[in-house]
């Protein structure tokens, strides 16, 4: 251990593993450690099922009806990948896709007045949807055409909308869209968690709707992808990338101290030995006194033996319950996957309900989602604190990730990765440049 590294990384969550992979590829000498014996940290996929029961202190062993424990890989934090989103781009650039297999999620649904509807996001779907009346459909269709044609570099496409000034509220007004349509557009297409976006300039929202539509256009059924064997495969894929480029991985390493000199990190002490480093990346759990609590998320993992009602028996789907529909400030999400993704025993489904906590009775808050899932055979409830760094690393050279939020895709995680990258290196994470240089940098990986 008594070696000098450019970067030491603590915790094998997805954010840490992606950064470790990127830094190794860029020629940095990286040491990556985790106190746990498994990859993924807070975002691990738990296997076998017996371990999930233990982790949540459920007494007794899983009943025989749950099948073989080894057939289960249950994500602690449910998320899907947007087919055209940033994580897929990172996977393609780094060619980590070679270690993974994906399936498209079969449907995306939205909740309105107690029932669920397929999210319409193309003109054809909008016209066929029972979510809207006839005139509303025409206006929504016009809105979708406007968004699809909108080009922030071409004023001719803007129909008088100023992308950096006009608020989204005014854009909705321009197309005369009603509250229900605004709800599902903002929450199921643009994937906002609150209504704050309504009073901000419209460009971000327009780009988010484009991301949704373009992701959907790739595979048709939904804009989301999910890896076979669970999300735990993602950090492991990037860890393999790092290892190919000389990164050193050590699991099961208790971390005793983060060693500082004159306000700057110089190393990490584990099992009595100090490994030295110039920069440190870690998740909040390794340095709690440099973080602040920013909220709480409730997640309920539900095991069922049936698909969700009114989803055409989809073996995977997402349901968004917009906050307005249930008098809340934050949306409630349901992510469902099943044996079809090798994360559950034959015939079993895993639905994970999540939302940002608003009251002191969070289980009551998720009731509208739980009602959609009945009957549930076994549930596992967690309420986790979310942390964000207070130390941005300029002096300490310590770069910490944020705890995963309640969103059901990886876009905010990727924003965090790009932000850390910029603070560490002083340069923007440039997708386009990495795509151009992909063959120079990664061409040789294929031979390993
Ligand atoms: C399911 O569909 C039926 C028939 O259209 C409808 O009456 C019911 O409200 C729906 N339930 C949900 C939860 O969507």
Short mmCIF file of C-alpha atoms and ligand atoms in Angstrom, two decimals:
data_model
loop_
_atom_site.label_atom_id
_atom_site.label_comp_id
_atom_site.label_asym_id
_atom_site.label_seq_id
_atom_site.Cartn_x
_atom_site.Cartn_y
_atom_site.Cartn_z
CA UNK A 1 0.00 0.00 0.00
CA UNK A 2 2.82 2.44 0.68
CA UNK A 3 2.53 3.86 -2.77
CA UNK A 4 1.70 7.22 -4.23
CA UNK A 5 -1.42 7.52 -6.39
CA UNK A 6 -2.81 10.38 -8.43
CA UNK A 7 -6.33 9.62 -7.30
CA UNK A 8 -7.76 7.49 -4.49
CA UNK A 9 -11.46 6.66 -4.77
CA UNK A 10 -13.54 5.48 -1.79
CA UNK A 11 -16.86 3.70 -2.31
CA UNK A 12 -17.88 1.74 -5.40
CA UNK A 13 -21.14 3.53 -6.21
CA UNK A 14 -21.79 4.21 -9.89
CA UNK A 15 -20.56 7.84 -9.71
CA UNK A 16 -17.27 6.76 -8.13
CA UNK A 17 -16.73 3.87 -10.57
CA UNK A 18 -17.39 6.02 -13.64
CA UNK A 19 -14.96 8.68 -12.41
CA UNK A 20 -12.39 6.04 -11.56
CA UNK A 21 -12.77 4.57 -15.06
CA UNK A 22 -12.42 7.96 -16.76
CA UNK A 23 -9.40 8.97 -14.66
CA UNK A 24 -7.65 5.64 -15.36
CA UNK A 25 -8.28 6.02 -19.09
CA UNK A 26 -6.76 9.50 -18.89
CA UNK A 27 -3.55 7.94 -17.58
CA UNK A 28 -3.98 8.69 -13.87
CA UNK A 29 -2.76 6.15 -11.34
CA UNK A 30 -5.93 5.18 -9.44
CA UNK A 31 -6.52 3.19 -6.24
CA UNK A 32 -10.18 2.36 -5.58
CA UNK A 33 -11.30 0.99 -2.20
CA UNK A 34 -14.63 0.11 -0.57
CA UNK A 35 -15.35 -0.86 3.03
CA UNK A 36 -17.95 -3.35 1.76
CA UNK A 37 -17.29 -6.78 0.29
CA UNK A 38 -19.46 -6.00 -2.76
CA UNK A 39 -19.62 -3.37 -5.52
CA UNK A 40 -22.21 -0.60 -5.70
CA UNK A 41 -22.25 0.92 -2.18
CA UNK A 42 -25.68 2.54 -1.69
CA UNK A 43 -26.67 1.65 -5.25
CA UNK A 44 -25.81 -2.06 -5.03
CA UNK A 45 -28.01 -4.86 -6.33
CA UNK A 46 -28.50 -7.37 -3.51
CA UNK A 47 -28.11 -11.09 -4.11
CA UNK A 48 -29.10 -13.66 -2.91
CA UNK A 49 -32.62 -12.82 -1.70
CA UNK A 50 -31.67 -14.01 1.81
CA UNK A 51 -29.29 -11.03 2.05
CA UNK A 52 -32.11 -8.60 1.27
CA UNK A 53 -34.21 -10.10 4.10
CA UNK A 54 -31.24 -9.74 6.47
CA UNK A 55 -30.49 -6.20 5.39
CA UNK A 56 -34.05 -5.11 6.17
CA UNK A 57 -34.29 -7.19 9.36
CA UNK A 58 -37.19 -9.27 8.03
CA UNK A 59 -37.41 -12.25 10.42
CA UNK A 60 -37.09 -15.76 9.00
CA UNK A 61 -35.96 -16.95 5.59
CA UNK A 62 -37.72 -16.10 2.31
CA UNK A 63 -40.64 -18.52 1.76
CA UNK A 64 -40.19 -21.35 -0.74
CA UNK A 65 -42.54 -19.59 -3.18
CA UNK A 66 -39.79 -17.01 -3.78
CA UNK A 67 -37.73 -19.63 -5.63
CA UNK A 68 -33.93 -19.80 -5.52
CA UNK A 69 -32.29 -16.91 -3.62
CA UNK A 70 -29.53 -16.75 -6.23
CA UNK A 71 -32.07 -15.88 -8.94
CA UNK A 72 -32.59 -12.47 -7.34
CA UNK A 73 -30.61 -9.25 -7.87
CA UNK A 74 -32.61 -6.53 -6.18
CA UNK A 75 -31.56 -2.90 -6.68
CA UNK A 76 -31.56 -0.76 -3.56
CA UNK A 77 -31.96 2.36 -5.70
CA UNK A 78 -34.20 1.97 -8.73
CA UNK A 79 -33.22 3.83 -11.88
CA UNK A 80 -33.53 3.39 -15.64
CA UNK A 81 -31.22 4.64 -18.40
CA UNK A 82 -32.61 7.09 -20.96
CA UNK A 83 -31.82 5.46 -24.32
CA UNK A 84 -30.47 8.74 -25.67
CA UNK A 85 -29.21 10.01 -22.32
CA UNK A 86 -25.80 10.83 -20.89
CA UNK A 87 -25.11 7.49 -19.20
CA UNK A 88 -25.69 5.54 -22.41
CA UNK A 89 -23.35 8.00 -24.13
CA UNK A 90 -20.69 7.35 -21.48
CA UNK A 91 -21.19 3.59 -21.82
CA UNK A 92 -20.79 3.78 -25.59
CA UNK A 93 -17.75 6.07 -25.54
CA UNK A 94 -15.93 3.90 -23.01
CA UNK A 95 -17.20 0.70 -24.66
CA UNK A 96 -18.29 -0.57 -21.26
CA UNK A 97 -21.37 -1.76 -23.19
CA UNK A 98 -19.35 -4.87 -24.04
CA UNK A 99 -19.75 -6.14 -20.48
CA UNK A 100 -23.48 -5.52 -20.28
CA UNK A 101 -26.74 -6.54 -21.88
CA UNK A 102 -29.75 -4.24 -21.91
CA UNK A 103 -33.48 -4.62 -22.42
CA UNK A 104 -35.89 -1.85 -23.22
CA UNK A 105 -38.51 -1.09 -20.55
CA UNK A 106 -41.89 -2.06 -21.96
CA UNK A 107 -43.98 0.93 -21.02
CA UNK A 108 -44.13 4.36 -19.45
CA UNK A 109 -47.33 5.34 -17.67
CA UNK A 110 -48.78 8.35 -15.92
CA UNK A 111 -51.38 8.56 -13.16
CA UNK A 112 -54.47 10.72 -13.49
CA UNK A 113 -57.41 10.76 -11.09
CA UNK A 114 -56.76 7.27 -9.71
CA UNK A 115 -56.13 5.50 -13.04
CA UNK A 116 -53.00 4.97 -15.11
CA UNK A 117 -52.51 5.82 -18.78
CA UNK A 118 -49.74 5.22 -21.27
CA UNK A 119 -47.63 8.37 -21.67
CA UNK A 120 -48.21 9.72 -25.17
CA UNK A 121 -45.15 11.41 -26.60
CA UNK A 122 -45.50 11.16 -30.34
CA UNK A 123 -48.16 12.75 -32.49
CA UNK A 124 -49.72 9.39 -33.28
CA UNK A 125 -49.83 8.32 -29.66
CA UNK A 126 -51.20 11.66 -28.56
CA UNK A 127 -54.05 11.35 -31.03
CA UNK A 128 -54.87 7.82 -29.87
CA UNK A 129 -54.63 8.53 -26.13
CA UNK A 130 -57.68 8.45 -23.87
CA UNK A 131 -55.85 10.84 -21.55
CA UNK A 132 -57.13 13.93 -23.39
CA UNK A 133 -60.23 15.21 -25.10
CA UNK A 134 -60.26 15.78 -28.85
CA UNK A 135 -59.47 19.51 -28.90
CA UNK A 136 -56.83 19.14 -26.23
CA UNK A 137 -55.21 16.47 -28.41
CA UNK A 138 -54.96 18.85 -31.36
CA UNK A 139 -53.35 21.54 -29.24
CA UNK A 140 -50.94 19.02 -27.65
CA UNK A 141 -50.01 17.72 -31.08
CA UNK A 142 -49.16 21.26 -32.21
CA UNK A 143 -47.04 21.67 -29.09
CA UNK A 144 -45.12 18.43 -29.80
CA UNK A 145 -44.44 19.50 -33.38
CA UNK A 146 -43.15 22.85 -32.09
CA UNK A 147 -40.80 21.10 -29.63
CA UNK A 148 -39.55 18.62 -32.22
CA UNK A 149 -38.70 21.43 -34.65
CA UNK A 150 -37.26 23.79 -32.05
CA UNK A 151 -33.60 24.52 -32.71
CA UNK A 152 -31.88 26.84 -30.26
CA UNK A 153 -29.57 28.06 -33.03
CA UNK A 154 -32.32 28.89 -35.49
CA UNK A 155 -34.75 31.69 -34.51
CA UNK A 156 -37.02 30.74 -37.42
CA UNK A 157 -38.06 27.60 -35.49
CA UNK A 158 -39.00 29.46 -32.32
CA UNK A 159 -42.39 30.96 -33.20
CA UNK A 160 -41.61 34.06 -31.15
CA UNK A 161 -40.45 32.12 -28.07
CA UNK A 162 -37.18 33.32 -26.55
CA UNK A 163 -35.45 30.20 -25.18
CA UNK A 164 -33.59 32.13 -22.51
CA UNK A 165 -36.44 34.44 -21.45
CA UNK A 166 -39.90 33.00 -22.15
CA UNK A 167 -41.03 30.86 -19.19
CA UNK A 168 -42.41 27.38 -19.72
CA UNK A 169 -45.68 28.58 -18.17
CA UNK A 170 -46.00 31.06 -21.06
CA UNK A 171 -45.16 28.41 -23.65
CA UNK A 172 -47.96 26.19 -22.29
CA UNK A 173 -50.25 29.24 -22.41
CA UNK A 174 -49.27 29.91 -26.02
CA UNK A 175 -50.51 26.40 -26.94
CA UNK A 176 -53.51 26.73 -24.62
CA UNK A 177 -52.77 23.45 -22.80
CA UNK A 178 -54.87 22.46 -19.76
CA UNK A 179 -53.62 21.53 -16.28
CA UNK A 180 -53.67 17.73 -16.80
CA UNK A 181 -51.65 17.97 -20.00
CA UNK A 182 -49.22 20.38 -18.35
CA UNK A 183 -48.87 17.89 -15.47
CA UNK A 184 -47.89 14.95 -17.60
CA UNK A 185 -45.74 16.99 -19.97
CA UNK A 186 -43.68 18.48 -17.13
CA UNK A 187 -43.48 15.32 -15.06
CA UNK A 188 -43.66 12.34 -17.43
CA UNK A 189 -41.93 13.79 -20.50
CA UNK A 190 -39.62 16.48 -19.09
CA UNK A 191 -39.24 14.37 -15.92
CA UNK A 192 -39.25 17.23 -13.43
CA UNK A 193 -39.86 16.28 -9.82
CA UNK A 194 -41.51 19.57 -8.79
CA UNK A 195 -43.30 22.45 -10.54
CA UNK A 196 -40.43 24.94 -10.14
CA UNK A 197 -39.58 24.66 -13.84
CA UNK A 198 -42.80 26.49 -14.85
CA UNK A 199 -41.33 29.88 -14.00
CA UNK A 200 -37.87 29.25 -15.48
CA UNK A 201 -36.80 29.93 -19.09
CA UNK A 202 -38.21 27.22 -21.34
CA UNK A 203 -35.04 25.93 -23.07
CA UNK A 204 -34.21 23.27 -20.46
CA UNK A 205 -37.74 21.92 -20.55
CA UNK A 206 -37.81 21.83 -24.35
CA UNK A 207 -34.50 19.94 -24.39
CA UNK A 208 -35.78 17.46 -21.81
CA UNK A 209 -38.89 16.73 -23.88
CA UNK A 210 -36.65 16.25 -26.93
CA UNK A 211 -34.47 13.81 -24.92
CA UNK A 212 -37.59 11.84 -24.02
CA UNK A 213 -38.93 11.74 -27.58
CA UNK A 214 -35.56 10.91 -29.13
CA UNK A 215 -34.94 8.18 -26.55
CA UNK A 216 -38.38 6.76 -27.25
CA UNK A 217 -37.77 6.87 -30.98
CA UNK A 218 -34.78 4.53 -30.57
CA UNK A 219 -36.64 1.43 -29.37
CA UNK A 220 -40.32 2.34 -29.55
CA UNK A 221 -41.83 0.95 -26.36
CA UNK A 222 -40.41 3.42 -23.85
CA UNK A 223 -37.39 5.73 -23.64
CA UNK A 224 -35.80 3.59 -20.91
CA UNK A 225 -33.24 0.78 -20.84
CA UNK A 226 -32.31 -1.56 -18.02
CA UNK A 227 -29.32 -3.93 -17.69
CA UNK A 228 -29.87 -7.68 -17.29
CA UNK A 229 -28.88 -8.85 -13.77
CA UNK A 230 -29.56 -5.42 -12.26
CA UNK A 231 -27.99 -2.01 -11.89
CA UNK A 232 -25.10 -3.44 -9.88
CA UNK A 233 -23.64 -4.48 -13.24
CA UNK A 234 -22.99 -0.82 -14.13
CA UNK A 235 -20.39 0.10 -11.47
CA UNK A 236 -18.71 -3.26 -12.06
CA UNK A 237 -18.47 -2.56 -15.79
CA UNK A 238 -16.69 0.76 -15.17
CA UNK A 239 -14.48 -0.91 -12.54
CA UNK A 240 -13.35 -3.40 -15.18
CA UNK A 241 -12.57 -0.49 -17.50
CA UNK A 242 -10.47 1.14 -14.79
CA UNK A 243 -8.65 -2.13 -14.11
CA UNK A 244 -7.79 -2.55 -17.80
CA UNK A 245 -6.10 0.86 -17.63
CA UNK A 246 -4.09 -0.05 -14.55
CA UNK A 247 -6.50 0.95 -11.77
CA UNK A 248 -6.19 -1.06 -8.53
CA UNK A 249 -9.36 -2.31 -6.83
CA UNK A 250 -9.67 -3.42 -3.19
CA UNK A 251 -12.96 -4.41 -1.55
CA UNK A 252 -13.47 -5.12 2.17
CA UNK A 253 -11.03 -2.36 3.19
CA UNK A 254 -11.89 -0.57 6.40
CA UNK A 255 -10.99 3.13 6.07
CA UNK A 256 -9.47 4.48 9.29
CA UNK A 257 -8.50 7.97 8.36
CA UNK A 258 -8.34 10.47 5.55
CA UNK A 259 -4.95 12.04 6.08
CA UNK A 260 -4.70 15.82 5.62
CA UNK A 261 -1.72 18.20 5.60
CA UNK A 262 -2.22 21.97 5.61
CA UNK A 263 -5.86 21.59 4.62
CA UNK A 264 -5.10 19.33 1.65
CA UNK A 265 -5.63 15.60 1.35
CA UNK A 266 -2.39 13.59 1.19
CA UNK A 267 -3.54 10.03 1.71
CA UNK A 268 -5.87 7.41 3.14
CA UNK A 269 -5.13 5.12 6.08
CA UNK A 270 -6.48 1.58 5.94
CA UNK A 271 -5.47 -1.31 8.20
CA UNK A 272 -2.62 0.74 9.62
CA UNK A 273 -1.04 1.60 6.27
CA UNK A 274 -1.18 4.90 4.45
CA UNK A 275 -1.62 5.11 0.67
CA UNK A 276 -0.69 8.57 -0.54
CA UNK A 277 -2.62 10.56 -3.14
CA UNK A 278 -2.97 13.97 -4.79
CA UNK A 279 -6.75 13.90 -5.10
CA UNK A 280 -9.56 11.99 -3.39
CA UNK A 281 -13.01 11.05 -4.68
CA UNK A 282 -15.55 9.59 -2.25
CA UNK A 283 -19.23 9.22 -1.47
CA UNK A 284 -20.67 11.17 1.50
CA UNK A 285 -20.52 8.18 3.87
CA UNK A 286 -16.70 8.40 4.03
CA UNK A 287 -16.56 12.03 5.13
CA UNK A 288 -19.83 12.99 6.75
CA UNK A 289 -18.44 16.14 8.36
CA UNK A 290 -17.91 17.72 4.94
CA UNK A 291 -21.54 17.24 3.87
CA UNK A 292 -24.93 18.68 4.60
CA UNK A 293 -28.26 16.89 4.71
CA UNK A 294 -30.45 18.03 1.82
CA UNK A 295 -33.51 15.84 2.28
CA UNK A 296 -34.84 12.32 2.62
CA UNK A 297 -36.07 9.73 0.15
CA UNK A 298 -38.44 6.88 0.93
CA UNK A 299 -38.11 3.73 -1.16
CA UNK A 300 -40.35 0.68 -0.88
CA UNK A 301 -39.20 -2.47 -2.66
CA UNK A 302 -42.24 -4.67 -3.38
CA UNK A 303 -42.16 -8.31 -4.48
CA UNK A 304 -45.26 -9.42 -6.40
CA UNK A 305 -46.40 -12.40 -8.47
CA UNK A 306 -48.32 -10.35 -11.03
CA UNK A 307 -47.74 -7.47 -13.45
CA UNK A 308 -49.28 -4.09 -12.60
CA UNK A 309 -52.97 -3.65 -13.54
CA UNK A 310 -53.77 -1.75 -16.76
CA UNK A 311 -50.20 -1.93 -18.10
CA UNK A 312 -51.04 -4.55 -20.78
CA UNK A 313 -49.16 -7.07 -18.59
CA UNK A 314 -45.84 -5.32 -19.21
CA UNK A 315 -42.99 -7.23 -17.56
CA UNK A 316 -41.29 -3.89 -16.93
CA UNK A 317 -42.58 -0.33 -16.72
CA UNK A 318 -42.41 3.04 -15.10
CA UNK A 319 -45.35 4.88 -13.56
CA UNK A 320 -45.14 8.53 -12.63
CA UNK A 321 -47.66 10.02 -10.22
CA UNK A 322 -47.43 13.80 -10.78
CA UNK A 323 -47.40 15.72 -7.50
CA UNK A 324 -50.48 17.78 -8.44
CA UNK A 325 -52.57 14.64 -8.83
CA UNK A 326 -52.05 13.67 -5.19
CA UNK A 327 -51.64 17.14 -3.61
CA UNK A 328 -47.92 16.90 -3.06
CA UNK A 329 -44.84 18.91 -3.92
CA UNK A 330 -42.80 15.98 -5.32
CA UNK A 331 -43.80 13.23 -7.75
CA UNK A 332 -44.05 9.59 -6.70
CA UNK A 333 -42.32 7.07 -8.97
CA UNK A 334 -42.80 3.36 -9.55
CA UNK A 335 -40.12 1.36 -11.39
CA UNK A 336 -41.03 -2.22 -12.14
CA UNK A 337 -38.80 -4.99 -13.49
CA UNK A 338 -39.07 -8.75 -13.29
CA UNK A 339 -37.71 -12.22 -14.01
CA UNK A 340 -37.43 -11.04 -17.63
CA UNK A 341 -34.32 -9.05 -16.54
CA UNK A 342 -32.79 -11.84 -14.43
CA UNK A 343 -33.45 -9.88 -11.24
CA UNK A 344 -36.18 -12.13 -9.80
CA UNK A 345 -37.22 -15.79 -9.76
CA UNK A 346 -39.48 -17.06 -12.56
CA UNK A 347 -42.91 -15.42 -12.47
CA UNK A 348 -41.89 -12.74 -9.94
CA UNK A 349 -41.96 -8.95 -10.27
CA UNK A 350 -40.07 -6.29 -8.33
CA UNK A 351 -41.64 -2.83 -8.12
CA UNK A 352 -39.82 -0.04 -6.32
CA UNK A 353 -41.80 2.97 -5.16
CA UNK A 354 -39.89 6.14 -4.34
CA UNK A 355 -40.38 9.79 -3.56
CA UNK A 356 -38.86 12.72 -1.73
CA UNK A 357 -40.14 12.75 1.88
CA UNK A 358 -42.40 15.71 2.77
CA UNK A 359 -43.99 14.71 6.10
CA UNK A 360 -43.15 12.73 9.22
CA UNK A 361 -45.23 9.82 7.93
CA UNK A 362 -43.52 8.90 4.65
CA UNK A 363 -45.22 5.50 4.32
CA UNK A 364 -48.57 7.29 4.18
CA UNK A 365 -47.17 9.52 1.39
CA UNK A 366 -46.57 6.59 -0.98
CA UNK A 367 -50.01 5.05 -0.43
CA UNK A 368 -51.41 6.05 -3.89
CA UNK A 369 -48.54 4.12 -5.51
CA UNK A 370 -48.83 1.12 -3.17
CA UNK A 371 -52.54 0.82 -4.06
CA UNK A 372 -51.60 0.30 -7.71
CA UNK A 373 -49.45 -2.70 -6.76
CA UNK A 374 -51.74 -4.76 -4.51
CA UNK A 375 -51.40 -7.55 -3.56
CA UNK A 376 -47.73 -7.27 -2.49
CA UNK A 377 -46.10 -10.45 -1.16
CA UNK A 378 -43.22 -8.82 0.69
CA UNK A 379 -42.17 -5.21 1.06
CA UNK A 380 -38.89 -3.68 2.21
CA UNK A 381 -39.10 -0.06 3.35
CA UNK A 382 -36.14 2.31 3.62
CA UNK A 383 -35.95 6.00 4.42
CA UNK A 384 -32.56 7.43 3.57
CA UNK A 385 -31.01 10.78 4.23
CA UNK A 386 -29.56 12.57 1.22
CA UNK A 387 -26.30 14.44 1.50
CA UNK A 388 -24.48 16.96 -0.64
CA UNK A 389 -20.87 18.09 -0.16
CA UNK A 390 -20.14 21.38 1.59
CA UNK A 391 -16.47 21.15 0.59
CA UNK A 392 -16.12 21.63 -3.18
CA UNK A 393 -12.49 20.53 -3.13
CA UNK A 394 -10.70 23.63 -4.41
CA UNK A 395 -8.30 23.54 -1.44
CA UNK A 396 -8.71 20.12 0.09
CA UNK A 397 -8.65 18.31 -3.30
CA UNK A 398 -11.44 16.13 -1.90
CA UNK A 399 -14.28 15.61 -4.39
CA UNK A 400 -17.47 14.13 -3.05
CA UNK A 401 -20.51 12.82 -4.84
CA UNK A 402 -24.09 13.61 -3.91
CA UNK A 403 -26.40 10.91 -2.54
CA UNK A 404 -28.67 9.48 -5.27
CA UNK A 405 -31.95 11.40 -5.50
CA UNK A 406 -35.48 10.12 -6.08
CA UNK A 407 -35.38 10.51 -9.89
CA UNK A 408 -35.77 7.25 -11.78
CA UNK A 409 -33.13 7.87 -14.42
CA UNK A 410 -29.41 8.66 -14.34
CA UNK A 411 -29.38 12.16 -15.79
CA UNK A 412 -28.79 13.90 -12.43
CA UNK A 413 -26.10 11.32 -11.56
CA UNK A 414 -24.33 12.16 -14.83
CA UNK A 415 -24.59 15.89 -14.09
CA UNK A 416 -22.88 15.20 -10.76
CA UNK A 417 -20.11 13.23 -12.50
CA UNK A 418 -19.50 16.04 -15.00
CA UNK A 419 -19.44 18.59 -12.18
CA UNK A 420 -16.87 16.60 -10.17
CA UNK A 421 -14.78 16.04 -13.30
CA UNK A 422 -14.72 19.77 -13.96
CA UNK A 423 -13.74 20.61 -10.39
CA UNK A 424 -10.96 17.99 -10.45
CA UNK A 425 -9.44 18.82 -13.81
CA UNK A 426 -10.48 22.40 -14.48
CA UNK A 427 -11.90 21.39 -17.86
CA UNK A 428 -15.41 20.51 -19.02
CA UNK A 429 -16.30 16.87 -19.60
CA UNK A 430 -16.62 17.06 -23.37
CA UNK A 431 -18.71 14.23 -24.83
CA UNK A 432 -18.16 15.35 -28.40
CA UNK A 433 -14.38 15.37 -28.05
CA UNK A 434 -14.35 11.96 -26.35
CA UNK A 435 -16.53 10.62 -29.15
CA UNK A 436 -14.11 11.98 -31.75
CA UNK A 437 -11.09 10.52 -29.98
CA UNK A 438 -12.84 7.30 -29.01
CA UNK A 439 -10.88 5.11 -31.40
CA UNK A 440 -7.52 6.66 -30.47
CA UNK A 441 -8.17 6.19 -26.79
CA UNK A 442 -10.12 2.97 -26.65
CA UNK A 443 -9.17 1.24 -29.88
CA UNK A 444 -6.85 -1.12 -28.06
CA UNK A 445 -9.35 -2.22 -25.41
CA UNK A 446 -10.90 -4.55 -27.92
CA UNK A 447 -7.76 -6.68 -27.94
CA UNK A 448 -7.64 -7.24 -24.17
C1 LIG B 1 -57.97 0.12 -14.91
O1 LIG B 1 -58.85 0.09 -16.02
C2 LIG B 1 -60.22 0.02 -15.67
C3 LIG B 1 -61.03 -0.16 -16.96
O2 LIG B 1 -60.67 0.81 -17.91
C4 LIG B 1 -60.59 1.29 -14.89
O3 LIG B 1 -61.96 1.23 -14.49
C5 LIG B 1 -59.72 1.38 -13.64
O4 LIG B 1 -59.96 2.59 -12.98
C6 LIG B 1 -58.25 1.31 -14.02
N1 LIG B 1 -57.42 1.27 -12.83
C7 LIG B 1 -56.24 1.85 -12.76
C8 LIG B 1 -55.53 1.78 -11.47
O5 LIG B 1 -55.73 2.42 -13.70
#
